[in-house]
PDB file of C-alpha atoms in Angstrom:
ATOM      1  CA  MET A1218     -13.368 -80.145 -37.089  1.00  0.00           C
ATOM      2  CA  MET A1219     -13.806 -76.626 -39.251  1.00  0.00           C
ATOM      3  CA  LYS A1220     -16.966 -74.851 -38.765  1.00  0.00           C
ATOM      4  CA  LYS A1221     -18.914 -74.033 -41.773  1.00  0.00           C
ATOM      5  CA  PRO A1222     -19.530 -70.268 -42.371  1.00  0.00           C
ATOM      6  CA  LEU A1223     -22.795 -68.798 -41.594  1.00  0.00           C
ATOM      7  CA  SER A1224     -25.462 -68.734 -44.519  1.00  0.00           C
ATOM      8  CA  ALA A1225     -26.932 -65.523 -45.703  1.00  0.00           C
ATOM      9  CA  ALA A1226     -30.438 -66.167 -43.886  1.00  0.00           C
ATOM     10  CA  ILE A1227     -28.493 -66.560 -40.293  1.00  0.00           C
ATOM     11  CA  LEU A1228     -26.364 -63.418 -41.113  1.00  0.00           C
ATOM     12  CA  ALA A1229     -29.493 -61.500 -41.780  1.00  0.00           C
ATOM     13  CA  LEU A1230     -31.194 -62.590 -38.392  1.00  0.00           C
ATOM     14  CA  LEU A1231     -27.860 -61.379 -36.431  1.00  0.00           C
ATOM     15  CA  LEU A1232     -28.184 -58.076 -38.262  1.00  0.00           C
ATOM     16  CA  LEU A1233     -31.787 -57.762 -37.127  1.00  0.00           C
ATOM     17  CA  ALA A1234     -31.279 -58.527 -33.637  1.00  0.00           C
ATOM     18  CA  SER A1235     -28.492 -56.408 -33.369  1.00  0.00           C
ATOM     19  CA  PRO A1236     -29.026 -52.830 -34.529  1.00  0.00           C
ATOM     20  CA  THR A1237     -25.323 -51.683 -33.654  1.00  0.00           C
ATOM     21  CA  LEU A1238     -23.864 -54.695 -35.908  1.00  0.00           C
ATOM     22  CA  ALA A1239     -26.418 -53.700 -38.684  1.00  0.00           C
ATOM     23  CA  ALA A1240     -25.288 -50.021 -38.366  1.00  0.00           C
ATOM     24  CA  ASP A1241     -21.600 -50.986 -38.430  1.00  0.00           C
ATOM     25  CA  ALA A1242     -22.208 -53.294 -41.610  1.00  0.00           C
ATOM     26  CA  ALA A1243     -23.991 -50.500 -43.435  1.00  0.00           C
ATOM     27  CA  SER A1244     -21.102 -48.125 -42.722  1.00  0.00           C
ATOM     28  CA  ALA A1245     -18.514 -50.174 -43.744  1.00  0.00           C
ATOM     29  CA  GLN A1246     -20.185 -50.321 -47.081  1.00  0.00           C
ATOM     30  CA  VAL A1247     -19.400 -46.585 -47.610  1.00  0.00           C
ATOM     31  CA  MET A1248     -16.437 -46.085 -45.425  1.00  0.00           C
ATOM     32  CA  PRO A1249     -13.788 -44.340 -47.861  1.00  0.00           C
ATOM     33  CA  VAL A1250     -10.357 -45.991 -48.378  1.00  0.00           C
ATOM     34  CA  LEU A1251      -7.473 -43.722 -47.186  1.00  0.00           C
ATOM     35  CA  GLU A1252      -4.974 -43.725 -49.974  1.00  0.00           C
ATOM     36  CA  MET A1253      -1.234 -42.625 -49.240  1.00  0.00           C
ATOM     37  CA  LYS A1254      -0.397 -40.351 -51.822  1.00  0.00           C
ATOM     38  CA  PRO A1255       3.207 -38.850 -52.115  1.00  0.00           C
ATOM     39  CA  GLY A1256       2.269 -35.646 -50.664  1.00  0.00           C
ATOM     40  CA  THR A1257       0.841 -37.276 -47.459  1.00  0.00           C
ATOM     41  CA  MET A1258       3.950 -39.217 -47.150  1.00  0.00           C
ATOM     42  CA  THR A1259       5.993 -36.061 -47.075  1.00  0.00           C
ATOM     43  CA  VAL A1260       4.042 -34.591 -44.497  1.00  0.00           C
ATOM     44  CA  MET A1261       4.282 -37.584 -42.303  1.00  0.00           C
ATOM     45  CA  GLU A1262       8.186 -37.793 -43.130  1.00  0.00           C
ATOM     46  CA  ARG A1263      10.409 -36.678 -40.100  1.00  0.00           C
ATOM     47  CA  PHE A1264      13.140 -34.048 -40.619  1.00  0.00           C
ATOM     48  CA  ALA A1265      16.482 -35.851 -40.970  1.00  0.00           C
ATOM     49  CA  PRO A1266      19.340 -33.967 -39.118  1.00  0.00           C
ATOM     50  CA  ILE A1267      21.640 -32.742 -41.778  1.00  0.00           C
ATOM     51  CA  TYR A1268      25.144 -31.226 -41.718  1.00  0.00           C
ATOM     52  CA  TYR A1269      26.582 -28.286 -43.902  1.00  0.00           C
ATOM     53  CA  ALA A1270      29.701 -25.950 -44.355  1.00  0.00           C
ATOM     54  CA  ASP A1271      29.512 -22.406 -44.768  1.00  0.00           C
ATOM     55  CA  GLY A1272      32.269 -21.285 -47.386  1.00  0.00           C
ATOM     56  CA  GLY A1273      32.114 -17.561 -46.390  1.00  0.00           C
ATOM     57  CA  GLU A1274      33.720 -18.103 -43.122  1.00  0.00           C
ATOM     58  CA  THR A1275      37.593 -17.202 -43.219  1.00  0.00           C
ATOM     59  CA  THR A1276      37.974 -19.948 -40.475  1.00  0.00           C
ATOM     60  CA  GLY A1277      35.657 -22.750 -41.624  1.00  0.00           C
ATOM     61  CA  SER A1278      33.165 -25.033 -39.745  1.00  0.00           C
ATOM     62  CA  VAL A1279      30.866 -28.137 -40.320  1.00  0.00           C
ATOM     63  CA  TYR A1280      27.492 -27.153 -38.662  1.00  0.00           C
ATOM     64  CA  TYR A1281      24.699 -29.699 -37.382  1.00  0.00           C
ATOM     65  CA  ALA A1282      21.223 -28.976 -38.076  1.00  0.00           C
ATOM     66  CA  GLY A1283      18.903 -31.101 -35.982  1.00  0.00           C
ATOM     67  CA  THR A1284      15.553 -29.516 -37.150  1.00  0.00           C
ATOM     68  CA  ALA A1285      14.248 -27.424 -39.881  1.00  0.00           C
ATOM     69  CA  THR A1286      13.916 -24.230 -37.434  1.00  0.00           C
ATOM     70  CA  ALA A1287      16.309 -24.811 -34.338  1.00  0.00           C
ATOM     71  CA  ALA A1288      19.514 -23.154 -34.361  1.00  0.00           C
ATOM     72  CA  ASP A1289      22.576 -25.023 -35.534  1.00  0.00           C
ATOM     73  CA  ASN A1290      25.399 -26.072 -33.674  1.00  0.00           C
ATOM     74  CA  ILE A1291      29.133 -26.128 -34.571  1.00  0.00           C
ATOM     75  CA  ILE A1292      30.645 -29.843 -34.675  1.00  0.00           C
ATOM     76  CA  TYR A1293      34.086 -28.833 -35.834  1.00  0.00           C
ATOM     77  CA  THR A1294      36.101 -25.563 -36.720  1.00  0.00           C
ATOM     78  CA  ARG A1295      39.347 -25.859 -38.644  1.00  0.00           C
ATOM     79  CA  PRO A1296      42.289 -24.379 -36.808  1.00  0.00           C
ATOM     80  CA  LEU A1297      42.910 -21.968 -40.134  1.00  0.00           C
ATOM     81  CA  GLU A1298      41.610 -21.224 -43.348  1.00  0.00           C
ATOM     82  CA  ARG A1299      37.918 -22.076 -44.970  1.00  0.00           C
ATOM     83  CA  LEU A1300      36.198 -25.105 -45.386  1.00  0.00           C
ATOM     84  CA  TYR A1301      34.174 -25.605 -48.602  1.00  0.00           C
ATOM     85  CA  SER A1302      33.590 -29.126 -48.904  1.00  0.00           C
ATOM     86  CA  PHE A1303      33.154 -32.111 -46.569  1.00  0.00           C
ATOM     87  CA  THR A1304      31.988 -35.762 -46.265  1.00  0.00           C
ATOM     88  CA  PHE A1305      31.806 -38.272 -43.617  1.00  0.00           C
ATOM     89  CA  HIS A1306      33.545 -41.668 -43.807  1.00  0.00           C
ATOM     90  CA  PRO A1307      30.554 -43.909 -44.663  1.00  0.00           C
ATOM     91  CA  GLY A1308      31.657 -46.940 -42.689  1.00  0.00           C
ATOM     92  CA  VAL A1309      33.405 -45.103 -39.789  1.00  0.00           C
ATOM     93  CA  PRO A1310      31.322 -41.770 -39.677  1.00  0.00           C
ATOM     94  CA  GLU A1311      33.451 -40.244 -36.868  1.00  0.00           C
ATOM     95  CA  LYS A1312      35.914 -39.462 -39.715  1.00  0.00           C
ATOM     96  CA  LEU A1313      35.381 -36.275 -41.174  1.00  0.00           C
ATOM     97  CA  TYR A1314      37.107 -35.285 -44.558  1.00  0.00           C
ATOM     98  CA  TYR A1315      37.057 -31.867 -45.866  1.00  0.00           C
ATOM     99  CA  ALA A1316      38.838 -29.484 -48.344  1.00  0.00           C
ATOM    100  CA  ASN A1317      39.152 -25.802 -49.109  1.00  0.00           C
ATOM    101  CA  ALA A1318      38.248 -25.072 -52.505  1.00  0.00           C
ATOM    102  CA  ASN A1319      41.527 -22.623 -52.810  1.00  0.00           C
ATOM    103  CA  GLU A1320      43.986 -25.235 -51.486  1.00  0.00           C
ATOM    104  CA  PHE A1321      45.356 -28.412 -53.086  1.00  0.00           C
ATOM    105  CA  ASN A1322      44.762 -30.403 -49.853  1.00  0.00           C
ATOM    106  CA  ILE A1323      42.351 -33.266 -48.636  1.00  0.00           C
ATOM    107  CA  TYR A1324      42.252 -32.872 -44.766  1.00  0.00           C
ATOM    108  CA  LEU A1325      41.088 -35.414 -42.395  1.00  0.00           C
ATOM    109  CA  THR A1326      39.971 -35.318 -38.634  1.00  0.00           C
ATOM    110  CA  ALA A1327      38.146 -37.575 -36.456  1.00  0.00           C
ATOM    111  CA  GLU A1328      36.005 -37.427 -33.055  1.00  0.00           C
ATOM    112  CA  THR A1329      37.776 -38.957 -30.106  1.00  0.00           C
ATOM    113  CA  GLY A1330      36.675 -39.267 -26.548  1.00  0.00           C
ATOM    114  CA  SER A1331      38.168 -35.913 -25.758  1.00  0.00           C
ATOM    115  CA  GLY A1332      37.106 -33.945 -28.838  1.00  0.00           C
ATOM    116  CA  TRP A1333      38.409 -34.081 -32.434  1.00  0.00           C
ATOM    117  CA  SER A1334      41.987 -35.225 -33.474  1.00  0.00           C
ATOM    118  CA  ALA A1335      44.498 -32.498 -35.103  1.00  0.00           C
ATOM    119  CA  GLU A1336      44.019 -31.708 -38.621  1.00  0.00           C
ATOM    120  CA  SER A1337      46.078 -33.955 -41.130  1.00  0.00           C
ATOM    121  CA  VAL A1338      46.697 -33.820 -44.844  1.00  0.00           C
ATOM    122  CA  VAL A1339      45.536 -37.384 -46.303  1.00  0.00           C
ATOM    123  CA  PHE A1340      46.202 -36.383 -49.920  1.00  0.00           C
ATOM    124  CA  THR A1341      47.778 -33.403 -51.998  1.00  0.00           C
ATOM    125  CA  HIS A1342      46.541 -32.801 -55.568  1.00  0.00           C
ATOM    126  CA  THR A1343      48.406 -30.769 -58.376  1.00  0.00           C
ATOM    127  CA  THR A1344      45.704 -27.963 -58.103  1.00  0.00           C
ATOM    128  CA  TYR A1345      42.676 -26.924 -56.214  1.00  0.00           C
ATOM    129  CA  VAL A1346      40.631 -29.678 -54.969  1.00  0.00           C
ATOM    130  CA  ARG A1347      36.715 -28.679 -55.239  1.00  0.00           C
ATOM    131  CA  ASP A1348      34.320 -31.200 -53.952  1.00  0.00           C
ATOM    132  CA  LEU A1349      34.858 -34.601 -51.952  1.00  0.00           C
ATOM    133  CA  ALA A1350      32.648 -37.944 -51.500  1.00  0.00           C
ATOM    134  CA  PHE A1351      33.029 -41.309 -50.778  1.00  0.00           C
ATOM    135  CA  ALA A1352      31.848 -44.265 -53.269  1.00  0.00           C
ATOM    136  CA  TRP A1353      32.016 -47.783 -53.951  1.00  0.00           C
ATOM    137  CA  ASP A1354      32.722 -48.853 -57.501  1.00  0.00           C
ATOM    138  CA  GLN A1355      30.994 -51.517 -59.620  1.00  0.00           C
ATOM    139  CA  ASN A1356      33.394 -54.030 -58.243  1.00  0.00           C
ATOM    140  CA  GLY A1357      32.765 -53.347 -54.640  1.00  0.00           C
ATOM    141  CA  ASN A1358      35.750 -51.464 -54.081  1.00  0.00           C
ATOM    142  CA  PHE A1359      35.624 -48.590 -51.604  1.00  0.00           C
ATOM    143  CA  GLY A1360      37.337 -44.994 -52.245  1.00  0.00           C
ATOM    144  CA  LEU A1361      37.523 -41.410 -51.856  1.00  0.00           C
ATOM    145  CA  TYR A1362      36.647 -39.351 -54.872  1.00  0.00           C
ATOM    146  CA  PHE A1363      37.226 -35.564 -55.640  1.00  0.00           C
ATOM    147  CA  SER A1364      36.843 -32.955 -58.331  1.00  0.00           C
ATOM    148  CA  GLU A1365      38.797 -30.357 -59.699  1.00  0.00           C
ATOM    149  CA  ALA A1366      37.342 -27.572 -61.856  1.00  0.00           C
ATOM    150  CA  THR A1367      37.897 -23.911 -63.251  1.00  0.00           C
ATOM    151  CA  GLY A1368      34.191 -22.557 -63.412  1.00  0.00           C
ATOM    152  CA  ALA A1369      33.931 -21.492 -67.247  1.00  0.00           C
ATOM    153  CA  GLY A1370      37.815 -21.670 -67.715  1.00  0.00           C
ATOM    154  CA  GLY A1371      37.819 -25.467 -69.064  1.00  0.00           C
ATOM    155  CA  ASP A1372      36.445 -28.957 -68.587  1.00  0.00           C
ATOM    156  CA  GLY A1373      36.793 -30.332 -64.956  1.00  0.00           C
ATOM    157  CA  ARG A1374      37.637 -33.638 -63.724  1.00  0.00           C
ATOM    158  CA  ILE A1375      36.574 -36.251 -61.204  1.00  0.00           C
ATOM    159  CA  TYR A1376      39.114 -38.472 -59.655  1.00  0.00           C
ATOM    160  CA  ARG A1377      39.570 -41.379 -57.405  1.00  0.00           C
ATOM    161  CA  VAL A1378      42.398 -41.365 -54.568  1.00  0.00           C
ATOM    162  CA  ASP A1379      44.503 -44.297 -55.290  1.00  0.00           C
ATOM    163  CA  GLY A1380      47.260 -44.376 -52.270  1.00  0.00           C
ATOM    164  CA  ALA A1381      49.559 -41.761 -53.199  1.00  0.00           C
ATOM    165  CA  ALA A1382      47.917 -41.180 -56.841  1.00  0.00           C
ATOM    166  CA  ALA A1383      44.819 -39.727 -58.331  1.00  0.00           C
ATOM    167  CA  THR A1384      42.904 -41.733 -60.952  1.00  0.00           C
ATOM    168  CA  PRO A1385      40.662 -39.713 -63.236  1.00  0.00           C
ATOM    169  CA  ILE A1386      37.198 -41.491 -63.447  1.00  0.00           C
ATOM    170  CA  TYR A1387      35.395 -38.733 -65.525  1.00  0.00           C
ATOM    171  CA  THR A1388      35.950 -35.372 -67.440  1.00  0.00           C
ATOM    172  CA  VAL A1389      33.036 -32.995 -67.109  1.00  0.00           C
ATOM    173  CA  LYS A1390      32.834 -31.153 -70.394  1.00  0.00           C
ATOM    174  CA  LEU A1391      31.633 -27.783 -70.068  1.00  0.00           C
ATOM    175  CA  ALA A1392      29.474 -28.202 -73.715  1.00  0.00           C
ATOM    176  CA  ASP A1393      27.362 -30.742 -71.513  1.00  0.00           C
ATOM    177  CA  VAL A1394      27.040 -28.577 -68.451  1.00  0.00           C
ATOM    178  CA  GLY A1395      26.029 -25.222 -69.869  1.00  0.00           C
ATOM    179  CA  GLY A1396      29.468 -23.874 -70.134  1.00  0.00           C
ATOM    180  CA  PHE A1397      30.220 -23.593 -66.308  1.00  0.00           C
ATOM    181  CA  TRP A1398      30.961 -25.959 -63.654  1.00  0.00           C
ATOM    182  CA  ALA A1399      32.390 -25.294 -60.072  1.00  0.00           C
ATOM    183  CA  GLY A1400      33.091 -28.941 -59.179  1.00  0.00           C
ATOM    184  CA  ASP A1401      30.328 -30.074 -57.097  1.00  0.00           C
ATOM    185  CA  PHE A1402      29.046 -33.667 -57.548  1.00  0.00           C
ATOM    186  CA  ALA A1403      27.304 -36.820 -55.948  1.00  0.00           C
ATOM    187  CA  PHE A1404      26.710 -40.364 -56.710  1.00  0.00           C
ATOM    188  CA  ASP A1405      23.484 -42.400 -56.046  1.00  0.00           C
ATOM    189  CA  TYR A1406      23.077 -45.943 -55.015  1.00  0.00           C
ATOM    190  CA  GLU A1407      22.583 -47.261 -58.808  1.00  0.00           C
ATOM    191  CA  GLY A1408      26.036 -45.309 -59.958  1.00  0.00           C
ATOM    192  CA  ASN A1409      24.549 -42.620 -61.646  1.00  0.00           C
ATOM    193  CA  LEU A1410      26.586 -39.104 -60.997  1.00  0.00           C
ATOM    194  CA  TYR A1411      24.956 -35.748 -60.401  1.00  0.00           C
ATOM    195  CA  LEU A1412      26.717 -32.493 -61.158  1.00  0.00           C
ATOM    196  CA  SER A1413      25.329 -29.189 -60.064  1.00  0.00           C
ATOM    197  CA  SER A1414      26.539 -25.737 -61.648  1.00  0.00           C
ATOM    198  CA  GLY A1415      27.908 -24.066 -58.426  1.00  0.00           C
ATOM    199  CA  ASN A1416      27.636 -20.326 -57.614  1.00  0.00           C
ATOM    200  CA  ARG A1417      25.716 -18.783 -60.474  1.00  0.00           C
ATOM    201  CA  VAL A1418      21.953 -18.177 -61.413  1.00  0.00           C
ATOM    202  CA  PRO A1419      19.982 -19.809 -63.137  1.00  0.00           C
ATOM    203  CA  ALA A1420      21.628 -23.121 -61.441  1.00  0.00           C
ATOM    204  CA  SER A1421      21.170 -26.601 -62.746  1.00  0.00           C
ATOM    205  CA  ILE A1422      21.537 -30.115 -61.974  1.00  0.00           C
ATOM    206  CA  TYR A1423      22.943 -32.462 -64.427  1.00  0.00           C
ATOM    207  CA  LYS A1424      22.535 -36.436 -64.327  1.00  0.00           C
ATOM    208  CA  VAL A1425      25.403 -38.733 -66.008  1.00  0.00           C
ATOM    209  CA  ALA A1426      23.922 -42.059 -66.468  1.00  0.00           C
ATOM    210  CA  THR A1427      26.129 -44.975 -65.521  1.00  0.00           C
ATOM    211  CA  GLY A1428      27.107 -47.286 -68.414  1.00  0.00           C
ATOM    212  CA  THR A1429      26.379 -44.909 -71.127  1.00  0.00           C
ATOM    213  CA  GLY A1430      27.780 -41.679 -69.973  1.00  0.00           C
ATOM    214  CA  ALA A1431      24.768 -39.858 -71.373  1.00  0.00           C
ATOM    215  CA  VAL A1432      24.261 -36.211 -69.602  1.00  0.00           C
ATOM    216  CA  THR A1433      21.027 -34.926 -68.869  1.00  0.00           C
ATOM    217  CA  LYS A1434      19.818 -31.655 -67.381  1.00  0.00           C
ATOM    218  CA  ILE A1435      17.151 -32.675 -65.039  1.00  0.00           C
ATOM    219  CA  PHE A1436      16.447 -29.570 -62.858  1.00  0.00           C
ATOM    220  CA  GLU A1437      16.907 -25.957 -62.981  1.00  0.00           C
ATOM    221  CA  SER A1438      16.402 -23.089 -60.583  1.00  0.00           C
ATOM    222  CA  THR A1439      16.245 -19.248 -61.225  1.00  0.00           C
ATOM    223  CA  GLU A1440      15.708 -18.511 -57.494  1.00  0.00           C
ATOM    224  CA  GLY A1441      19.413 -19.072 -56.479  1.00  0.00           C
ATOM    225  CA  SER A1442      22.585 -21.056 -56.929  1.00  0.00           C
ATOM    226  CA  ILE A1443      23.106 -25.024 -56.512  1.00  0.00           C
ATOM    227  CA  ALA A1444      26.110 -25.571 -54.875  1.00  0.00           C
ATOM    228  CA  GLY A1445      27.320 -28.713 -52.979  1.00  0.00           C
ATOM    229  CA  LEU A1446      24.721 -31.830 -52.905  1.00  0.00           C
ATOM    230  CA  VAL A1447      24.363 -35.275 -51.716  1.00  0.00           C
ATOM    231  CA  TYR A1448      21.917 -37.899 -52.653  1.00  0.00           C
ATOM    232  CA  ARG A1449      19.902 -39.998 -50.056  1.00  0.00           C
ATOM    233  CA  GLY A1450      17.052 -42.289 -50.708  1.00  0.00           C
ATOM    234  CA  GLY A1451      15.588 -40.874 -54.024  1.00  0.00           C
ATOM    235  CA  ARG A1452      16.415 -37.226 -53.269  1.00  0.00           C
ATOM    236  CA  LEU A1453      19.192 -34.669 -53.499  1.00  0.00           C
ATOM    237  CA  TYR A1454      19.746 -32.224 -50.831  1.00  0.00           C
ATOM    238  CA  TYR A1455      21.726 -28.980 -51.814  1.00  0.00           C
ATOM    239  CA  ALA A1456      22.878 -25.867 -50.505  1.00  0.00           C
ATOM    240  CA  ASP A1457      22.130 -22.962 -52.459  1.00  0.00           C
ATOM    241  CA  TRP A1458      25.281 -20.729 -51.702  1.00  0.00           C
ATOM    242  CA  ARG A1459      23.176 -18.506 -49.404  1.00  0.00           C
ATOM    243  CA  GLN A1460      21.467 -19.572 -46.032  1.00  0.00           C
ATOM    244  CA  ASN A1461      19.480 -22.586 -47.319  1.00  0.00           C
ATOM    245  CA  ILE A1462      19.130 -26.179 -47.856  1.00  0.00           C
ATOM    246  CA  TYR A1463      16.887 -27.630 -50.451  1.00  0.00           C
ATOM    247  CA  ARG A1464      15.679 -31.194 -51.144  1.00  0.00           C
ATOM    248  CA  LEU A1465      14.810 -32.166 -54.574  1.00  0.00           C
ATOM    249  CA  ASP A1466      12.487 -35.342 -55.111  1.00  0.00           C
ATOM    250  CA  LEU A1467      13.927 -37.211 -58.085  1.00  0.00           C
ATOM    251  CA  SER A1468      10.520 -38.560 -58.759  1.00  0.00           C
ATOM    252  CA  SER A1469       8.584 -35.772 -59.230  1.00  0.00           C
ATOM    253  CA  MET A1470      11.527 -33.135 -59.853  1.00  0.00           C
ATOM    254  CA  THR A1471       9.890 -30.881 -57.037  1.00  0.00           C
ATOM    255  CA  SER A1472      12.190 -28.917 -54.643  1.00  0.00           C
ATOM    256  CA  THR A1473      11.306 -27.749 -51.159  1.00  0.00           C
ATOM    257  CA  LEU A1474      13.188 -25.654 -48.746  1.00  0.00           C
ATOM    258  CA  TYR A1475      14.723 -28.353 -46.058  1.00  0.00           C
ATOM    259  CA  TYR A1476      16.615 -25.783 -43.784  1.00  0.00           C
ATOM    260  CA  THR A1477      17.371 -22.193 -43.497  1.00  0.00           C
ATOM    261  CA  ASN A1478      19.671 -19.933 -41.297  1.00  0.00           C
ATOM    262  CA  PRO A1479      19.707 -16.373 -41.886  1.00  0.00           C
ATOM    263  CA  ALA A1480      22.889 -16.215 -39.622  1.00  0.00           C
ATOM    264  CA  ARG A1481      24.877 -17.829 -42.079  1.00  0.00           C
ATOM    265  CA  GLN A1482      26.736 -16.551 -45.182  1.00  0.00           C
ATOM    266  CA  TRP A1483      27.362 -18.729 -48.074  1.00  0.00           C
ATOM    267  CA  LEU A1484      26.184 -22.335 -47.494  1.00  0.00           C
ATOM    268  CA  SER A1485      28.680 -24.178 -49.855  1.00  0.00           C
ATOM    269  CA  ASP A1486      27.888 -28.187 -49.092  1.00  0.00           C
ATOM    270  CA  VAL A1487      25.680 -30.494 -47.289  1.00  0.00           C
ATOM    271  CA  GLY A1488      26.041 -33.993 -45.892  1.00  0.00           C
ATOM    272  CA  PHE A1489      24.646 -36.904 -43.682  1.00  0.00           C
ATOM    273  CA  LYS A1490      26.728 -38.388 -40.896  1.00  0.00           C
ATOM    274  CA  GLU A1491      25.537 -42.179 -40.962  1.00  0.00           C
ATOM    275  CA  ARG A1492      26.753 -45.849 -41.764  1.00  0.00           C
ATOM    276  CA  ARG A1493      25.764 -46.086 -45.394  1.00  0.00           C
ATOM    277  CA  ASP A1494      27.738 -49.022 -46.210  1.00  0.00           C
ATOM    278  CA  ALA A1495      25.003 -51.806 -46.162  1.00  0.00           C
ATOM    279  CA  ALA A1496      23.749 -53.085 -49.660  1.00  0.00           C
ATOM    280  CA  GLY A1497      21.151 -50.570 -51.435  1.00  0.00           C
ATOM    281  CA  SER A1498      22.376 -47.746 -49.568  1.00  0.00           C
ATOM    282  CA  ARG A1499      26.008 -47.163 -50.825  1.00  0.00           C
ATOM    283  CA  PRO A1500      26.776 -44.193 -52.855  1.00  0.00           C
ATOM    284  CA  THR A1501      28.432 -45.852 -56.015  1.00  0.00           C
ATOM    285  CA  ALA A1502      30.566 -44.761 -58.787  1.00  0.00           C
ATOM    286  CA  GLY A1503      29.509 -46.078 -61.837  1.00  0.00           C
ATOM    287  CA  THR A1504      31.108 -46.344 -65.241  1.00  0.00           C
ATOM    288  CA  TYR A1505      31.276 -43.258 -67.815  1.00  0.00           C
ATOM    289  CA  THR A1506      32.334 -44.242 -71.028  1.00  0.00           C
ATOM    290  CA  ARG A1507      32.805 -40.627 -72.241  1.00  0.00           C
ATOM    291  CA  PHE A1508      35.856 -40.187 -70.381  1.00  0.00           C
ATOM    292  CA  SER A1509      38.718 -38.404 -72.249  1.00  0.00           C
ATOM    293  CA  THR A1510      41.926 -36.868 -71.724  1.00  0.00           C
ATOM    294  CA  MET A1511      41.954 -33.157 -72.786  1.00  0.00           C
ATOM    295  CA  PRO A1512      44.347 -30.074 -72.028  1.00  0.00           C
ATOM    296  CA  MET A1513      42.998 -28.000 -68.923  1.00  0.00           C
ATOM    297  CA  ALA A1514      42.939 -24.175 -68.974  1.00  0.00           C
ATOM    298  CA  PRO A1515      45.049 -22.361 -66.113  1.00  0.00           C
ATOM    299  CA  MET A1516      43.482 -22.711 -62.794  1.00  0.00           C
ATOM    300  CA  GLN A1517      41.361 -20.026 -61.395  1.00  0.00           C
ATOM    301  CA  LYS A1518      40.278 -19.159 -57.879  1.00  0.00           C
ATOM    302  CA  VAL A1519      36.639 -19.494 -56.945  1.00  0.00           C
ATOM    303  CA  LEU A1520      35.242 -15.877 -57.174  1.00  0.00           C
ATOM    304  CA  MET A1521      33.001 -15.061 -54.115  1.00  0.00           C
ATOM    305  CA  PRO A1522      29.689 -13.358 -54.788  1.00  0.00           C
ATOM    306  CA  SER A1523      29.238  -9.837 -53.901  1.00  0.00           C
TER     307      SER A1523
END
């Protein structure tokens, strides 16, 4: 049988008989409530190991940064030539895809039990491949995406690799992005597309809304460039074409220094190595209705900063 709750009179007698209980009850009346604010959560959040490329190296590598202050480790080095952009396969993260922004090829290598497999070409474009990203489309189809761009020389494009062909999915009009785009892009989990201006200052990030194709400048930095970027859990992580990686919180539009290494030259791209094929964590390519075919200016090589 369920017992009845104590009456107010009985509770009062208990409090008089037990000073400790009375003191606890009194303190409970004034105990402040701990409110978890965004800043508190940021302090508690652990550093997520991040990977990056250094476009300034004549023989390019992908590096691993395990903490915000520890020295990095090289995980892979090309046999020859630079490495500007890279992406890990989100379903098989042992596979590493990469490109030299002044070559036409997309390359693949994979971790094996005895090291890395030999470099192989998985796709050859008709001009320079600037940046890479994996994503699912609105129908649940998975694919590899890449960009071509000429800086200020003309509108750029983003393509999906379809076997031996490349299907254009979006044209980046220079008029929408301040007159300059170096080819860096990223998808979030809802299908929105993000474009960064590249190796120029002031630098900007633009958001292309899925469904409408509306382009909005969401962030600007006068401190440095914004090169390769990646989306993860409500934030954008980007390289500044110098020695730093920043994290941009998209809810507050606050950018904070995430990692720095003065030993590096020109950090050109960033990425995470993890399975990201579960629902709710998939990079997704949306539908951008403003796509149009436009003549392209002659392709130009990436100009290195002095």
